[in-house]
Amino acid sequence: MKNALPPLSPNYATQRNRAYQESVEVHGKWPVEFQFRPAQGDHRRLLVVFSSVGSKYGFGNALESVKCNILRIRDHFDGGASYYVARNMDFSVTDSIQALIEDHMRRLRVTRDEVTLLGASKGGSAALYYGLKYDYKNIVASTPQYFLGSYSKGHGQLGDAVLGEGQPDENVAVMDAVMKDLLDKDTDLKRNVYLVSSPGDYQYEQEVRHYLPALREYENFNFLFVESPTVRRHDEVVRQALPSILSIVYSLTEGAAPRWGEVRIGTDPEDPQEASAYLAELRTRDTVLATLNRAEFADGSLRLKGHAFLPGVAPDGPTAETKRLVLEKDGRSWVYPLETTNEIRLYRDYFEEYFCEYATGGFAAQGELTFTDLPQGTYDVSVCVSSEDEGIERRTRLVAPNAVDRRRACGDSELLFRGGKGGLKLVKRSIVGVDSDGVCFSVTKAEERDRTIHAEGVFFLPGRNADRDGHAAYYLVLQGRTGCHSFPLGVKKNPGAVRPRKHPGDLGTYDFGYFSTGAPGVDVSGVPAGKYALLVSMSAGGALFTKKAGKVNLKKAR
């Protein structure tokens, strides 16, 4: 054998990436934006996905379990949508899109019969359009529009993008005839067509039912009519029908075409008396809901948004509910009012046995939660919901589906709002933390000019990665006889300054371990004149570290 080693080859494992790869290819006149994900194992067919209005790529993460090749095409041509049919009445976009699909078919060595077209709403119309125009056998269309022109007209940016400036009526008429003309001309009735709609969607009467006479002529036409009290809006049809849609996609992309015929899927109509009795009984149970969806510090206060309500409905119908945020510590409590907000989909998120709308089941806090007078300490967070008309008042721990960690400076204190599924806590602690030798700290700049402080430097904790700007919160602290004053600092990526400060053998990444006041500096014009120690605090995890960065002498404002 030769003593010299061969050069490194690409690792086959790293080349087998099943993640979606986003790309743009020019076919004919138009660049076409798309995502492609290769098949897993021996699942060689191709699924082509068209998007609905407002979505970049269709079906989001819902197709993760589909094993075949997936090509998701974006409806974005010259800055606007085309319905996948015409951009400013230029129908050549269809040739570019079809060329992209054919190019992938060649690469993958699949035939037209091994391609499935899938879409919802605008994407459903596109799936039918390409299936009929370019002779694809397998079509899955949920809630497609039939009158493409009338639907586009006045529909936000879609109207001008598809119909042209001014959206003239003659262009509306041309686009309205597109689907009808394709169906009238199609003579190949040996297709597998799956149409999904619901009586809860106003577009069934407006759009979908116009497809039915022609589509019923196809050899394997299947119509899934979704019955559910949780389908009250157009976009909820595909959510409710998703298990059925996926089962069809699974079958078609494995080479089997199910024959369902025309079926109603979902639940039987609710019995009003049974529903009323169940929801009234649910109302009597010792339970209350409180979940947090959003939390942020802004303009000096904690802003919250979430859901809070008493489950069920009173026998006499919905009643007004009052909501309050409660902080508890050592047997004492502090109560803050919450605003009741309207929500449009809680009936779907919290459906239990029977439909209940919970139209006013939201809450918000937009500016009341400053906590300036709150003593330092750790507080359990709960929400109290009451219905005065019913004589009900219940309280429960506030929880969050995802981890929450929000921090900000508050005078001589730091506020932390943290927690998750197990509950949330508010912590108010001194803004001056531990002066530890275990942190890496060095000051690059610390100076005051005209009541503006400029400071920056290295500050990180070895062993705790500082590889993103959210790894820690930094504060500038002025400590003097007049009190303690704090200001937020920015986080900056500065590997040139940080890496020389790493200990030898430390494998951590700390490139964002750098604080900065930024070019404008920190305005301290509101701080009383006097001599101050200039400190920098770093809040990371449960720890707060503070280091001295120098001294400043603030003179009286002129």
Short mmCIF file of N, CA and C in Angstrom, two decimals, residues 180 359 401 505:
data_model
loop_
_atom_site.label_atom_id
_atom_site.label_comp_id
_atom_site.label_asym_id
_atom_site.label_seq_id
_atom_site.Cartn_x
_atom_site.Cartn_y
_atom_site.Cartn_z
N LYS A 180 -64.22 26.30 -16.52
CA LYS A 180 -65.32 25.74 -17.30
C LYS A 180 -64.83 25.26 -18.67
N ALA A 359 -66.24 33.16 22.23
CA ALA A 359 -65.91 34.32 21.39
C ALA A 359 -65.14 35.39 22.14
N PRO A 401 -47.74 27.07 26.35
CA PRO A 401 -47.40 25.86 25.59
C PRO A 401 -45.93 25.78 25.22
N GLY A 505 -8.19 25.35 25.53
CA GLY A 505 -8.89 24.08 25.65
C GLY A 505 -10.40 24.20 25.77
#
